[in-house]
Structures are given as C-alpha cells and as structure tokens.
CSV table of C-alpha atoms in Angstrom, one decimal:
chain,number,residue,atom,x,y,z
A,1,UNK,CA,0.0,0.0,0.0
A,2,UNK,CA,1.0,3.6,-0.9
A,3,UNK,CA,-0.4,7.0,-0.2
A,4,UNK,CA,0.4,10.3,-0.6
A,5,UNK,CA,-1.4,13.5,1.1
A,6,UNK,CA,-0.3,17.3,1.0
A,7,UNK,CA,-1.1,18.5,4.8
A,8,UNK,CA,-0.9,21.9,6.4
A,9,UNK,CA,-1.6,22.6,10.1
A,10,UNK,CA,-1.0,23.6,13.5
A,11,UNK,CA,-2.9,21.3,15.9
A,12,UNK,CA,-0.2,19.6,17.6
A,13,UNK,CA,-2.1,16.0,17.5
A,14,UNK,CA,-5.1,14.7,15.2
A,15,UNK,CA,-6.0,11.9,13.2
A,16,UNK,CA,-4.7,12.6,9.4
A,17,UNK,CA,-5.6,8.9,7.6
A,18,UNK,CA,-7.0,5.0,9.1
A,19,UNK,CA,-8.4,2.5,7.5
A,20,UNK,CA,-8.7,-1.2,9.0
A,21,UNK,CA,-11.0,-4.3,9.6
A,22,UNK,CA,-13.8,-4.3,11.2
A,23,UNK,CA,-11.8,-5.8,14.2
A,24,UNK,CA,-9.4,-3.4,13.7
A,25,UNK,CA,-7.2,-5.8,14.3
A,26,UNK,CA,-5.5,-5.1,10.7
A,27,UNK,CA,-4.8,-1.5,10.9
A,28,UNK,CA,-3.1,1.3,9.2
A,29,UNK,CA,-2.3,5.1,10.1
A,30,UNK,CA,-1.0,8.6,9.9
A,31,UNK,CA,-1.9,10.8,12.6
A,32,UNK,CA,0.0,13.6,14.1
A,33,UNK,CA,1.1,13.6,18.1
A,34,UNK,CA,2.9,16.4,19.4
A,35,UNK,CA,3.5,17.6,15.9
A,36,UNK,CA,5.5,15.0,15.2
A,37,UNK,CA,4.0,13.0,12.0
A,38,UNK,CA,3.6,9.0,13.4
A,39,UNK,CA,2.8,6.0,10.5
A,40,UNK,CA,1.9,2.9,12.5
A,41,UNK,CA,0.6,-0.6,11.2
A,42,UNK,CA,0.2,-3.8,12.5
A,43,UNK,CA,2.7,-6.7,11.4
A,44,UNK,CA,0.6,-9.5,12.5
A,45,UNK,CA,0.2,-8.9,16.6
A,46,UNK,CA,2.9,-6.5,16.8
A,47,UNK,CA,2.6,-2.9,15.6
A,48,UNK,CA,5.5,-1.0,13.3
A,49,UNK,CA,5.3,2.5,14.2
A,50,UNK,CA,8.0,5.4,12.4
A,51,UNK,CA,7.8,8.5,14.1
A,52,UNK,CA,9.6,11.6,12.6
A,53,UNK,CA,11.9,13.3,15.1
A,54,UNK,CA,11.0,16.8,13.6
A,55,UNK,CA,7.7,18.9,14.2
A,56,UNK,CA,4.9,18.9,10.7
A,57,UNK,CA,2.3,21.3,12.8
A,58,UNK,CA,3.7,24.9,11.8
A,59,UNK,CA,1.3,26.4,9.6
A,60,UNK,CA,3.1,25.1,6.2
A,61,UNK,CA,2.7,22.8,3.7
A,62,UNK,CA,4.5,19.1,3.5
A,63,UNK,CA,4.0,16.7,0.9
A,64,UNK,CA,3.8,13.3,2.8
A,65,UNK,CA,4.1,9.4,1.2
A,66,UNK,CA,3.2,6.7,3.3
A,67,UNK,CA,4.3,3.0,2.4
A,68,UNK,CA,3.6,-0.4,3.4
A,69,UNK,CA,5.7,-3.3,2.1
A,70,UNK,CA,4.1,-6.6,3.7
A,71,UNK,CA,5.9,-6.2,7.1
A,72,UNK,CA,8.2,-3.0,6.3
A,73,UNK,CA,7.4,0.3,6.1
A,74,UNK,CA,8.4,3.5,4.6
A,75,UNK,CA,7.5,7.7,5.5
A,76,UNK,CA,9.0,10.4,2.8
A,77,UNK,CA,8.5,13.9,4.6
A,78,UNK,CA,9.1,16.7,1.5
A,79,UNK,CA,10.9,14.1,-0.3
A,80,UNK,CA,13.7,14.9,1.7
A,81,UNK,CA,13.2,12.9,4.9
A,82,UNK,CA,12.9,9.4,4.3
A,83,UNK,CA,12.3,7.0,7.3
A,84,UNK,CA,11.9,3.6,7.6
A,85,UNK,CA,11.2,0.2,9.7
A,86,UNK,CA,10.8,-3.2,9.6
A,87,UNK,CA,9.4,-6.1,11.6
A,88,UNK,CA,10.3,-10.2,11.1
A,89,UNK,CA,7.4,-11.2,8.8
A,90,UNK,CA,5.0,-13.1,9.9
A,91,UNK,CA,3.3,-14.6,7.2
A,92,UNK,CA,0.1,-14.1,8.1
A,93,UNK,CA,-2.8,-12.5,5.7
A,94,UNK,CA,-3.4,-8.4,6.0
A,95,UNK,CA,-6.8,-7.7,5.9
A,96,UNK,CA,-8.0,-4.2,5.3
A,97,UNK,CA,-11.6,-3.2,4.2
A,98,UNK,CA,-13.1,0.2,3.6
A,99,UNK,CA,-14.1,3.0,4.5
A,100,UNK,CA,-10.8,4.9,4.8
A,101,UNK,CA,-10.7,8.1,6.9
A,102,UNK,CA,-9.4,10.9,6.3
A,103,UNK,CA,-9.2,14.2,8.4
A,104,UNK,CA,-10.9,12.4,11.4
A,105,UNK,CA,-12.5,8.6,12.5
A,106,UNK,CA,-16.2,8.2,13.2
A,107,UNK,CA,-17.0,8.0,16.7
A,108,UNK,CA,-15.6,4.7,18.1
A,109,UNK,CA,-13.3,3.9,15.5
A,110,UNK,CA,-9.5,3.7,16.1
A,111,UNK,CA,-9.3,3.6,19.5
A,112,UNK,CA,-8.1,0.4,19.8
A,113,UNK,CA,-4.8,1.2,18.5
A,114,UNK,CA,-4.4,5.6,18.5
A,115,UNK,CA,-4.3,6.8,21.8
C-alpha cells in the first residue's frame, strides 16, 4: 500500500488517515502527536510504528508518502526525509476493508490502536 497526502496545520495531534477491519485488528495510520508525524501498522500482533523526530504542525505545507511493504514500512516527509522500519514477517494474511478516513474517525473507530 501507498499513499500520498499534502497537509498543512498547526494542531499539535489529530487523526490525518486510518483504515482497517472491522476488528481493527489489521490497521493502518497517519496521525500527528505532538507535531511530530507518526505512520503505524500492524505486522501480524505486533505494531510498526516510524515517528519523525521533527515537528509537521507549523502552519506550512509538507508533501507526505506513506508506504507499506508486507511487514516494512516507509515515511517520505518533503521528499527529503525518508524513514523507515521493519518487523520479522509473519506470514500471516493483511486484511484491510473500507471506509478509509481521512481528516478524522467516526466516533468509536481507532481507539483500539491511536491513543
């Protein structure tokens, strides 16, 4: 899976993309937390999270690519900062059915794996 969003803000946490099952058990996410930008998916029953180490929430705009390679995973900030992460695969199936969020979650949804 790859995505790509252009985002401008400067809330210092919020909910920018999620999708999952209806378990959310399979997951996938972009959300921001303390301005910092933070992918996170799960790799069977472990999560992969990549946080960026730099702040996203001052009022410009940043061109943002989020990747998922079966159990790696890839996040290209301004095509500049690229940051990635792996887990041991696990073999087991991903998956992932609609509706995918952006901007926000219904009420209820993703709380099982955003804080």
């Amino acid at each position: 899976s790859q995505f790509s969003i252009r985002l401008k803000t400067r809330s210092s946490h919020g909910m920018i993309f999620y999708v999952s099952d209806q378990e959310e058990n399979d997951f996938m996410t972009l959300f921001l937390a303390h301005g910092r930008l933070v992918f996170m998916f799960n790799v069977g029953h472990k999560k992969l999270k990549i946080r960026s180490q730099e702040k996203y929430n001052d009022g410009s705009w940043h061109d943002v690519i989020f990747i998922r390679e079966k159990s790696s995973g890839r996040l290209i900030i301004n095509g500049l900062r690229v940051l990635e992460e792996s887990l041991p695969p696990t073999g087991a199936a991903w998956k992932i059915k609609g509706p995918i969020y952006l901007g926000g979650v219904a009420p209820g949804r993703a709380v099982k794996n955003v804080q």
